[in-house]
């Protein structure tokens, strides 16, 4: 296995610690806080001082003396209260780059405790068009899915469709209202179904009787009325088709298309189990489980006898444990639902339905407009995902030549390119922000080819592609890496951070760690290439070395975009006037 630079130093450190009888858990190094002083640092001596009953500088000096014997290091020093600073020789860095360039994982390790992660994201609702509020779950969820897989876990993604609640009864009631019965239901497409839902929503808000009727229909649907089930099947099918198109456009992948309805039987089991374990009680007609602290109780059965959102999620946990053998369950859902998940996780633990399973709610903030309120269309309406994609494509067209202006680029090729850039721009704008915080959708800059944007990284990749094509034409081949200047050295050290970046993104479930790194790596490459020419290199060996570094950066940037769920076009076209 190829080790990243950091891990190969970690390995050396562990050996030294063991040799000196020190706890190797404190041996880890990190990228130096003072790059002007050193490449890496280890602060372990400070942590060890107490248990070793020694002065940390003394411990550090012992370790430093061992490091001095290793030819990999150019400079070792003990600074401040006991920090060990180390700088590597250029030859050692170069040799590591050769290894990383030959490795298809670029020196990125895998988790030691590889396990099955069930991911719950998307969470769309039947009959409701996907809007900007659904964007983050799909975009962040897909990125974390890819990061988890790359880190070495097994992942099963489930869309967890909202297909079982009162909205279902509301739509059926509205169809009956307008048509007299459900006879025509199967002729309706997604537009009509969404329209029925909108009407139903208004009617139920104004009219108690209509609301009551919808509630009764929902209960009968859940209890198995064949007529309602048949009509509902159709609503569900048509919605799933429309939703699949949206998720395909976003490149979000779901292994399972289960919904709340699939947990219906298991809800009954949960209710019986809770009663058997003496955990539930009836309160005001509803069956509930009381929780610790001042959390409100969880509702298993509503006072009208129906199952609601909470018991459905608890029952789904049981299914994911029993059927999918989940060892960890991740929910990528709006952070405003955090109490709901705390309640569900605690209930699952009390019920003992998923022993040993780790639960994590990855709560995200909202996408806001410039006014700080949830992002809307120009006329104040809800921003549908399709509108947003269209808006992004229009922005991208400002920078890309029109069909026919570039040889080989007809309508289809330009459309394909525009779409790759537009989706990349939307996704990167989302993923460059910390998951938990909301963000303001930057209408002016998000699709530009300059700045911290998706198109900038795509452009950086395409630019290296073009460099590689020219080098191939000139007959230049990749060769051993040699470090010839500071910019090359900095780029290599930047590349060396990849393993730590991926592992941090995985541990923190935070794609912005990846997007940040991709941006700074692209910048380091630019700085490197400004001073380190391939075509006009001082000699052939330098050209071959730089070619290898360029190809490596291109491959890593592609991998990083892949982890963000963003495509990397081979070529990027830019209008002369575009930024
Ligand atoms: N359909 C829900 C909503 O629109 C989101 C579902 C999230 N996932 C879950 N397991 N509760 O709010």
Coordinates of C-alpha atoms and ligand atoms in Angstrom, one line a residue:
X1 CA 0.0 0.0 0.0
X2 CA 1.3 3.4 -0.9
X3 CA 1.5 5.7 2.1
X4 CA 1.0 9.4 2.0
X5 CA 4.0 11.5 3.0
X6 CA 2.3 12.2 6.4
X7 CA 1.6 8.6 7.0
X8 CA 5.1 7.5 6.1
X9 CA 6.4 9.9 8.7
X10 CA 3.8 8.7 11.1
X11 CA 5.1 5.2 10.6
X12 CA 8.7 6.3 11.4
X13 CA 7.4 8.2 14.4
X14 CA 5.6 5.1 15.7
X15 CA 8.7 3.0 15.5
X16 CA 10.7 5.6 17.3
X17 CA 8.1 6.0 20.1
X18 CA 8.0 2.2 20.5
X19 CA 11.8 2.0 20.6
X20 CA 11.8 4.7 23.3
X21 CA 9.0 3.0 25.3
X22 CA 6.6 5.9 24.6
X23 CA 2.9 5.5 23.9
X24 CA 2.7 5.5 20.1
X25 CA -0.8 7.0 20.3
X26 CA 0.9 10.3 20.7
X27 CA 3.3 9.9 17.8
X28 CA 1.1 11.4 15.1
X29 CA 2.4 14.4 13.1
X30 CA 0.5 17.1 11.4
X31 CA 1.2 19.6 8.7
X32 CA 3.2 22.4 10.4
X33 CA 1.4 25.4 11.7
X34 CA 4.6 27.3 10.7
X35 CA 5.4 26.3 7.2
X36 CA 8.2 28.8 7.3
X37 CA 9.9 26.8 10.0
X38 CA 9.1 23.2 9.1
X39 CA 7.0 20.8 6.9
X40 CA 5.5 18.8 9.8
X41 CA 5.3 18.9 13.5
X42 CA 4.6 16.5 16.3
X43 CA 3.1 17.8 19.6
X44 CA 3.1 14.4 21.3
X45 CA 5.9 15.2 23.8
X46 CA 3.6 17.8 25.5
X47 CA 0.8 15.3 25.8
X48 CA 3.2 12.7 27.2
X49 CA 4.9 14.9 29.8
X50 CA 2.4 14.2 32.6
X51 CA 2.3 10.4 32.3
X52 CA 6.1 10.2 31.8
X53 CA 6.7 12.6 34.7
X54 CA 9.3 14.4 32.6
X55 CA 9.9 17.8 31.1
X56 CA 8.3 17.8 27.6
X57 CA 11.4 19.3 26.0
X58 CA 13.4 16.5 27.4
X59 CA 11.1 13.9 25.8
X60 CA 11.1 15.8 22.6
X61 CA 14.9 16.0 22.5
X62 CA 15.0 12.2 22.9
X63 CA 12.7 11.8 19.9
X64 CA 14.5 14.4 17.9
X65 CA 17.8 12.6 18.4
X66 CA 16.3 9.5 16.9
X67 CA 14.9 11.5 13.9
X68 CA 18.3 12.9 13.3
X69 CA 19.5 9.5 12.3
X70 CA 17.0 9.2 9.5
X71 CA 18.2 10.5 6.1
X72 CA 14.6 11.5 5.1
X73 CA 14.9 14.6 7.3
X74 CA 16.7 17.7 6.3
X75 CA 16.1 19.6 9.6
X76 CA 14.8 18.7 13.0
X77 CA 14.3 21.1 15.9
X78 CA 12.7 21.2 19.3
X79 CA 10.9 24.5 19.7
X80 CA 8.9 26.2 22.4
X81 CA 7.7 24.0 25.3
X82 CA 8.4 20.8 23.3
X83 CA 7.2 20.9 19.7
X84 CA 9.1 18.8 17.4
X85 CA 9.5 20.5 14.0
X86 CA 10.7 18.5 11.0
X87 CA 11.5 19.3 7.4
X88 CA 12.0 16.6 4.8
X89 CA 14.7 16.5 2.1
X90 CA 13.6 17.3 -1.4
X91 CA 14.7 13.8 -2.5
X92 CA 12.4 12.1 0.1
X93 CA 9.5 14.3 -1.0
X94 CA 10.2 13.5 -4.7
X95 CA 10.4 9.8 -4.1
X96 CA 7.0 9.9 -2.2
X97 CA 5.5 11.8 -5.2
X98 CA 6.7 9.0 -7.5
X99 CA 4.9 6.4 -5.3
X100 CA 1.7 8.5 -5.0
X101 CA 1.6 9.1 -8.8
X102 CA 1.8 5.4 -9.4
X103 CA -1.0 4.6 -7.0
X104 CA -4.6 4.7 -8.1
X105 CA -5.7 5.9 -4.6
X106 CA -2.9 8.6 -4.5
X107 CA -1.8 7.3 -1.2
X108 CA -5.2 7.7 0.5
X109 CA -5.7 4.9 3.0
X110 CA -8.9 3.2 4.0
X111 CA -10.7 3.1 7.3
X112 CA -9.7 0.2 9.6
X113 CA -13.3 -0.4 10.8
X114 CA -14.9 -0.8 7.4
X115 CA -18.7 -1.2 8.0
X116 CA -22.1 -0.9 6.5
X117 CA -23.5 2.6 6.4
X118 CA -27.1 3.3 5.5
X119 CA -27.6 6.8 4.2
X120 CA -30.9 8.5 4.4
X121 CA -31.0 11.5 2.2
X122 CA -33.2 13.1 -0.5
X123 CA -36.4 12.6 1.5
X124 CA -38.7 14.0 -1.3
X125 CA -42.5 13.9 -0.9
X126 CA -44.9 12.4 -3.3
X127 CA -46.8 15.0 -5.4
X128 CA -44.6 17.9 -4.4
X129 CA -42.1 19.2 -7.0
X130 CA -38.5 19.2 -5.7
X131 CA -37.5 22.7 -4.8
X132 CA -34.4 24.4 -3.6
X133 CA -35.0 23.1 0.0
X134 CA -34.5 19.6 -1.3
X135 CA -31.2 20.6 -3.0
X136 CA -28.9 20.4 -0.1
X137 CA -30.0 17.0 1.1
X138 CA -29.3 15.5 -2.4
X139 CA -26.1 17.4 -3.0
X140 CA -24.5 16.9 0.4
X141 CA -25.9 13.4 0.7
X142 CA -24.4 12.3 -2.6
X143 CA -21.1 13.8 -1.7
X144 CA -20.9 12.1 1.7
X145 CA -22.0 8.8 0.0
X146 CA -19.0 9.0 -2.3
X147 CA -16.6 10.0 0.5
X148 CA -17.8 7.1 2.6
X149 CA -17.3 4.7 -0.3
X150 CA -13.8 6.1 -1.0
X151 CA -12.9 5.8 2.6
X152 CA -13.7 2.1 2.4
X153 CA -17.2 1.7 3.9
X154 CA -20.1 -0.2 2.3
X155 CA -22.9 2.3 1.7
X156 CA -26.6 1.7 1.0
X157 CA -28.5 4.9 0.1
X158 CA -32.2 5.1 0.6
X159 CA -34.4 7.9 -0.6
X160 CA -37.0 7.5 2.1
X161 CA -39.9 8.9 0.1
X162 CA -42.6 10.8 2.0
X163 CA -45.5 8.7 0.6
X164 CA -47.7 7.8 3.6
X165 CA -48.8 10.9 5.5
X166 CA -51.9 13.1 5.4
X167 CA -50.9 14.7 2.1
X168 CA -51.8 11.4 0.4
X169 CA -55.3 11.5 1.9
X170 CA -55.6 15.2 0.9
X171 CA -54.8 14.5 -2.7
X172 CA -57.3 11.6 -2.9
X173 CA -60.0 13.7 -1.3
X174 CA -59.3 16.5 -3.7
X175 CA -59.6 14.2 -6.7
X176 CA -62.9 12.9 -5.4
X177 CA -64.0 16.4 -4.8
X178 CA -63.4 17.5 -8.4
X179 CA -64.2 14.2 -10.3
X180 CA -66.8 12.6 -8.0
X181 CA -64.7 9.5 -7.7
X182 CA -61.2 8.1 -8.3
X183 CA -62.0 6.7 -11.7
X184 CA -59.8 9.0 -13.7
X185 CA -56.8 9.0 -11.3
X186 CA -54.6 6.8 -13.5
X187 CA -54.8 9.2 -16.3
X188 CA -53.2 12.0 -14.3
X189 CA -49.5 13.0 -14.8
X190 CA -47.2 14.8 -12.3
X191 CA -48.5 18.3 -13.3
X192 CA -52.1 17.4 -12.5
X193 CA -51.2 15.6 -9.3
X194 CA -49.2 18.5 -8.0
X195 CA -52.1 20.8 -8.9
X196 CA -54.5 18.6 -6.9
X197 CA -52.1 18.8 -4.0
X198 CA -51.8 22.5 -4.1
X199 CA -55.6 22.9 -4.2
X200 CA -56.0 20.4 -1.4
X201 CA -53.6 22.3 0.7
X202 CA -55.5 25.5 0.4
X203 CA -58.9 23.8 1.0
X204 CA -57.7 21.9 4.1
X205 CA -56.3 25.1 5.6
X206 CA -59.7 26.9 5.2
X207 CA -62.1 24.0 5.8
X208 CA -62.2 21.8 8.9
X209 CA -64.5 19.3 7.3
X210 CA -62.2 18.9 4.3
X211 CA -59.3 18.3 6.6
X212 CA -61.3 15.7 8.5
X213 CA -62.2 13.9 5.3
X214 CA -58.6 13.8 4.2
X215 CA -57.6 12.5 7.6
X216 CA -60.2 9.7 7.3
X217 CA -59.1 8.8 3.8
X218 CA -55.5 8.7 5.0
X219 CA -56.4 6.3 7.7
X220 CA -58.4 4.0 5.4
X221 CA -55.5 4.1 2.9
X222 CA -53.1 3.0 5.6
X223 CA -55.5 0.3 6.8
X224 CA -55.6 -1.2 3.3
X225 CA -58.7 0.1 1.4
X226 CA -58.2 -1.5 -2.1
X227 CA -59.7 1.5 -3.9
X228 CA -57.4 4.1 -2.2
X229 CA -54.4 1.9 -2.4
X230 CA -54.8 1.5 -6.2
X231 CA -55.1 5.3 -6.8
X232 CA -52.2 5.9 -4.4
X233 CA -50.0 3.4 -6.2
X234 CA -50.4 5.6 -9.3
X235 CA -49.6 8.9 -7.5
X236 CA -46.5 7.3 -6.1
X237 CA -45.4 5.8 -9.4
X238 CA -45.8 9.1 -11.3
X239 CA -44.0 11.1 -8.6
X240 CA -41.1 8.6 -8.4
X241 CA -40.6 8.9 -12.2
X242 CA -40.5 12.7 -11.9
X243 CA -38.2 12.7 -8.9
X244 CA -35.9 10.2 -10.5
X245 CA -35.4 12.7 -13.4
X246 CA -34.5 15.4 -10.9
X247 CA -32.0 13.3 -9.0
X248 CA -30.5 12.0 -12.3
X249 CA -29.9 15.6 -13.3
X250 CA -28.1 16.1 -10.0
X251 CA -26.2 12.7 -10.3
X252 CA -27.6 11.6 -6.9
X253 CA -27.7 7.9 -6.6
X254 CA -30.1 5.9 -4.5
X255 CA -29.7 2.1 -4.0
X256 CA -33.2 1.9 -2.5
X257 CA -36.4 3.7 -3.4
X258 CA -38.2 2.8 -0.2
X259 CA -40.7 5.1 1.4
X260 CA -42.5 5.7 4.6
X261 CA -45.2 3.3 3.4
X262 CA -42.8 0.4 3.5
X263 CA -42.4 0.8 7.2
X264 CA -46.1 0.4 7.9
X265 CA -46.0 -3.2 9.1
X266 CA -42.9 -2.5 11.2
X267 CA -44.7 0.4 12.9
X268 CA -47.2 -2.1 14.3
X269 CA -44.3 -4.2 15.6
X270 CA -42.8 -1.2 17.3
X271 CA -46.0 -0.4 19.0
X272 CA -46.3 -4.0 20.3
X273 CA -42.7 -4.1 21.3
X274 CA -42.9 -0.9 23.3
X275 CA -46.0 -2.2 25.1
X276 CA -44.3 -5.5 25.9
X277 CA -41.3 -3.7 27.3
X278 CA -43.5 -1.5 29.4
X279 CA -42.0 1.6 27.6
X280 CA -45.2 3.1 26.2
X281 CA -48.2 4.7 27.8
X282 CA -51.5 6.2 26.6
X283 CA -51.7 9.9 27.0
X284 CA -54.7 11.9 25.8
X285 CA -55.7 9.1 23.5
X286 CA -52.2 8.8 21.9
X287 CA -49.6 6.1 22.6
X288 CA -46.3 7.6 23.5
X289 CA -42.8 6.9 24.9
X290 CA -41.5 9.3 27.5
X291 CA -37.9 10.4 27.0
X292 CA -35.1 11.6 29.2
X293 CA -34.6 15.2 30.2
X294 CA -37.1 17.7 28.9
X295 CA -37.5 16.2 25.5
X296 CA -41.1 15.9 24.5
X297 CA -42.3 12.3 24.3
X298 CA -42.3 10.4 21.0
X299 CA -45.7 9.6 19.5
X300 CA -46.1 6.0 18.4
X301 CA -49.9 6.0 17.6
X302 CA -51.8 9.3 17.2
X303 CA -55.0 9.8 19.0
X304 CA -56.9 9.0 15.7
X305 CA -55.2 5.6 15.5
X306 CA -52.8 6.5 12.7
X307 CA -49.0 6.2 12.5
X308 CA -47.1 9.5 12.2
X309 CA -43.6 10.7 11.1
X310 CA -41.9 9.6 14.4
X311 CA -42.9 6.0 14.6
X312 CA -42.2 5.6 10.9
X313 CA -38.6 6.7 11.4
X314 CA -38.3 4.4 14.4
X315 CA -39.7 1.4 12.5
X316 CA -37.4 2.2 9.6
X317 CA -34.4 2.0 11.9
X318 CA -35.5 -1.5 12.9
X319 CA -35.8 -2.5 9.2
X320 CA -32.4 -1.1 8.4
X321 CA -30.9 -3.1 11.2
X322 CA -32.8 -6.3 10.5
X323 CA -32.8 -6.3 6.7
X324 CA -29.8 -4.2 5.7
X325 CA -27.5 -5.0 8.6
X326 CA -26.8 -1.4 9.1
X327 CA -23.9 -0.6 11.5
X328 CA -24.2 3.1 11.1
X329 CA -27.2 5.3 9.9
X330 CA -26.6 8.8 8.5
X331 CA -29.5 11.2 8.0
X332 CA -28.8 14.2 5.8
X333 CA -31.8 16.3 6.7
X334 CA -32.6 19.9 7.4
X335 CA -31.1 20.8 10.8
X336 CA -34.6 22.1 12.0
X337 CA -35.5 18.4 12.4
X338 CA -32.7 17.7 14.9
X339 CA -35.1 17.2 17.8
X340 CA -37.1 14.7 15.8
X341 CA -34.0 12.7 15.2
X342 CA -32.8 12.9 18.9
X343 CA -36.2 11.6 19.9
X344 CA -36.1 8.7 17.4
X345 CA -32.5 7.7 18.3
X346 CA -33.3 7.7 22.0
X347 CA -36.4 5.6 21.4
X348 CA -34.5 3.1 19.2
X349 CA -32.0 2.7 22.0
X350 CA -34.7 2.3 24.7
X351 CA -36.4 -0.3 22.5
X352 CA -33.2 -2.1 21.7
X353 CA -34.1 -2.5 18.1
X354 CA -30.7 -1.6 16.6
X355 CA -28.0 -2.6 19.1
X356 CA -24.6 -1.2 18.5
X357 CA -25.7 1.0 15.6
X358 CA -24.3 4.5 15.4
X359 CA -26.8 7.2 14.5
X360 CA -25.9 10.6 13.1
X361 CA -28.1 13.4 12.0
X362 CA -26.1 15.6 9.6
X363 CA -28.3 18.7 9.8
X364 CA -27.9 21.4 7.2
X365 CA -28.9 25.0 7.1
X366 CA -31.1 26.7 4.5
X367 CA -30.3 28.2 1.1
X368 CA -31.2 31.8 1.4
X369 CA -31.6 34.7 -1.1
X370 CA -29.8 38.0 -0.8
X371 CA -32.5 39.2 1.6
X372 CA -31.5 36.4 4.1
X373 CA -34.8 34.6 3.6
X374 CA -35.3 31.3 1.9
X375 CA -34.3 31.5 -1.7
X376 CA -37.3 32.4 -4.0
X377 CA -37.9 33.0 -7.7
X378 CA -37.9 36.5 -9.0
X379 CA -41.6 36.8 -8.5
X380 CA -41.5 35.5 -5.0
X381 CA -42.5 31.9 -5.7
X382 CA -40.8 28.7 -4.5
X383 CA -37.7 28.1 -6.5
X384 CA -38.1 24.6 -8.1
X385 CA -35.0 22.6 -8.7
X386 CA -35.7 22.8 -12.4
X387 CA -35.9 26.6 -12.3
X388 CA -32.7 26.7 -10.5
X389 CA -30.9 24.5 -13.0
X390 CA -32.3 26.6 -15.8
X391 CA -31.1 29.8 -14.1
X392 CA -27.6 28.3 -13.7
X393 CA -27.5 27.2 -17.3
X394 CA -28.4 30.7 -18.4
X395 CA -25.6 32.1 -16.3
X396 CA -23.1 29.6 -17.8
X397 CA -24.1 30.5 -21.3
X398 CA -22.8 34.0 -20.6
X399 CA -19.3 32.5 -20.5
X400 CA -19.5 29.6 -23.0
X401 CA -19.5 30.1 -26.8
X402 CA -22.7 29.4 -28.7
X403 CA -23.2 26.3 -30.8
X404 CA -21.3 26.4 -34.1
X405 CA -18.8 28.9 -32.9
X406 CA -16.2 26.3 -32.1
X407 CA -15.3 23.5 -34.4
X408 CA -16.8 20.2 -33.3
X409 CA -19.2 21.9 -30.9
X410 CA -22.7 21.7 -32.2
X411 CA -25.9 22.2 -30.2
X412 CA -25.7 18.8 -28.4
X413 CA -22.0 19.2 -27.4
X414 CA -22.5 22.8 -26.1
X415 CA -25.7 21.8 -24.2
X416 CA -23.9 18.9 -22.6
X417 CA -21.0 21.2 -21.6
X418 CA -23.3 23.9 -20.3
X419 CA -25.2 21.3 -18.2
X420 CA -22.0 19.9 -16.7
X421 CA -20.8 23.3 -15.8
X422 CA -24.2 24.5 -14.5
X423 CA -24.7 21.6 -12.2
X424 CA -21.1 21.8 -11.1
X425 CA -21.6 25.5 -10.2
X426 CA -24.8 24.8 -8.2
X427 CA -23.2 21.9 -6.3
X428 CA -19.9 23.6 -5.6
X429 CA -21.7 26.8 -4.3
X430 CA -23.5 24.5 -1.9
X431 CA -20.6 22.3 -0.9
X432 CA -18.1 25.1 -0.4
X433 CA -20.1 26.1 2.6
X434 CA -20.0 24.3 5.9
X435 CA -22.9 21.9 6.1
X436 CA -24.5 23.1 9.3
X437 CA -24.6 26.7 8.3
X438 CA -27.0 28.0 5.7
X439 CA -25.7 30.1 2.8
X440 CA -26.8 32.9 0.6
X441 CA -27.2 31.9 -3.1
X442 CA -24.7 34.2 -4.8
X443 CA -26.5 34.8 -8.1
X444 CA -23.7 36.9 -9.7
X445 CA -20.6 34.8 -9.0
X446 CA -21.4 31.2 -8.5
X447 CA -21.0 30.2 -12.2
X448 CA -17.9 32.3 -13.0
X449 CA -14.7 30.6 -14.2
X450 CA -12.7 32.6 -11.6
X451 CA -12.9 32.5 -7.8
X452 CA -13.9 29.7 -5.5
X453 CA -16.4 28.1 -7.9
X454 CA -17.1 24.7 -9.5
X455 CA -16.3 26.0 -13.0
X456 CA -12.9 27.3 -11.7
X457 CA -11.9 23.8 -10.7
X458 CA -13.3 22.3 -13.9
X459 CA -11.3 24.8 -15.8
X460 CA -8.1 24.0 -13.9
X461 CA -8.6 20.3 -14.9
X462 CA -9.3 21.2 -18.6
X463 CA -6.2 23.4 -18.6
X464 CA -4.0 20.6 -17.4
X465 CA -5.6 18.3 -20.0
X466 CA -4.5 20.7 -22.6
X467 CA -1.0 20.9 -21.2
X468 CA -0.9 17.1 -21.2
X469 CA -2.1 16.9 -24.8
X470 CA 0.6 19.4 -25.9
X471 CA 3.3 17.6 -24.0
X472 CA 2.3 14.3 -25.7
X473 CA 2.4 15.9 -29.1
X474 CA 5.9 17.1 -28.3
X475 CA 6.9 13.5 -27.3
X476 CA 7.5 14.4 -23.6
X477 CA 7.1 11.4 -21.3
X478 CA 6.6 11.2 -17.5
X479 CA 9.7 10.6 -15.5
X480 CA 11.0 10.6 -12.0
X481 CA 10.0 13.6 -9.9
X482 CA 12.8 16.1 -9.0
X483 CA 12.2 19.1 -6.9
X484 CA 13.8 22.1 -8.6
X485 CA 12.2 25.1 -7.0
X486 CA 10.1 26.2 -4.0
X487 CA 6.8 26.2 -5.9
X488 CA 7.4 22.6 -6.9
X489 CA 8.1 21.7 -3.3
X490 CA 5.0 23.5 -2.1
X491 CA 2.9 21.7 -4.6
X492 CA 4.2 18.4 -3.6
X493 CA 3.5 19.1 0.1
X494 CA 0.0 20.2 -0.9
X495 CA -0.5 16.9 -2.7
X496 CA 0.8 15.1 0.4
X497 CA -2.2 16.5 2.4
X498 CA -4.8 14.5 0.4
X499 CA -5.0 11.5 2.7
X500 CA -5.6 13.7 5.7
X501 CA -8.2 15.7 3.8
X502 CA -10.2 12.7 2.8
X503 CA -10.1 11.2 6.3
X504 CA -11.1 14.5 7.9
X505 CA -14.0 14.9 5.4
X506 CA -15.0 11.3 6.3
X507 CA -14.7 11.8 10.0
X508 CA -16.6 15.1 10.1
X509 CA -19.0 14.2 7.3
X510 CA -18.1 17.5 5.8
X511 CA -17.7 17.9 2.0
X512 CA -16.5 21.5 2.4
X513 CA -13.2 20.0 3.6
X514 CA -12.9 18.5 0.1
X515 CA -14.0 21.6 -1.8
X516 CA -11.6 23.8 0.1
X517 CA -8.7 21.6 -0.6
X518 CA -9.6 21.2 -4.3
X519 CA -9.6 25.0 -4.6
X520 CA -6.2 25.5 -2.9
X521 CA -4.7 22.6 -4.8
X522 CA -5.8 24.2 -8.1
X523 CA -4.2 27.4 -6.9
X524 CA -1.0 25.7 -5.9
X525 CA -0.8 24.2 -9.3
X526 CA -1.3 27.6 -11.0
X527 CA 1.6 29.0 -8.9
X528 CA 3.7 26.0 -9.7
X529 CA 3.0 26.2 -13.4
X530 CA 3.7 29.9 -13.7
X531 CA 7.4 29.2 -12.8
X532 CA 7.9 25.6 -13.8
X533 CA 7.4 25.3 -17.5
X534 CA 7.2 21.8 -19.1
X535 CA 7.6 22.8 -22.8
X536 CA 10.5 25.2 -22.0
X537 CA 12.0 23.3 -19.1
X538 CA 15.7 23.6 -18.5
X539 CA 16.2 20.0 -19.4
X540 CA 14.3 16.8 -20.3
X541 CA 14.3 15.4 -16.8
X542 CA 12.7 18.5 -15.4
X543 CA 10.1 18.4 -18.1
X544 CA 9.3 14.7 -17.4
X545 CA 9.1 15.3 -13.7
X546 CA 6.8 18.3 -14.1
X547 CA 4.6 16.4 -16.5
X548 CA 4.1 13.7 -13.9
X549 CA 3.2 16.3 -11.3
X550 CA 0.8 18.0 -13.6
X551 CA -0.9 14.7 -14.5
X552 CA -1.1 13.7 -10.8
X553 CA -2.7 17.0 -9.9
X554 CA -5.2 16.6 -12.8
X555 CA -6.1 13.1 -11.5
X556 CA -6.5 14.2 -7.9
X557 CA -8.6 17.2 -8.9
X558 CA -10.8 14.9 -10.9
X559 CA -11.1 12.5 -7.9
X560 CA -12.0 15.5 -5.7
X561 CA -14.7 16.7 -8.0
X562 CA -16.0 13.1 -8.2
X563 CA -16.2 13.1 -4.4
X564 CA -18.3 16.3 -4.6
X565 CA -20.5 14.7 -7.2
X566 CA -19.3 17.1 -9.9
X567 CA -18.3 16.1 -13.4
X568 CA -15.0 17.1 -15.0
X569 CA -15.3 18.0 -18.7
X570 CA -12.3 17.0 -20.8
X571 CA -12.3 20.5 -22.5
X572 CA -13.8 23.8 -21.2
X573 CA -14.7 26.4 -23.7
X574 CA -14.6 30.0 -22.7
X575 CA -15.8 33.0 -24.6
X576 CA -13.0 35.5 -25.2
X577 CA -15.0 38.1 -23.2
X578 CA -15.8 35.8 -20.2
X579 CA -14.0 36.1 -16.9
Ligands
LIG1 N1 -39.9 13.9 3.7 C1 -39.3 14.6 4.8 C2 -39.5 16.1 4.7 O1 -39.8 16.6 3.6 C3 -37.8 14.4 5.0 C4 -37.5 13.0 5.3 C5 -36.1 12.9 5.9 N2 -35.8 11.5 6.3 C6 -36.3 10.9 7.4 N3 -35.9 9.7 7.6 N4 -37.1 11.5 8.2 O2 -39.5 16.8 5.7

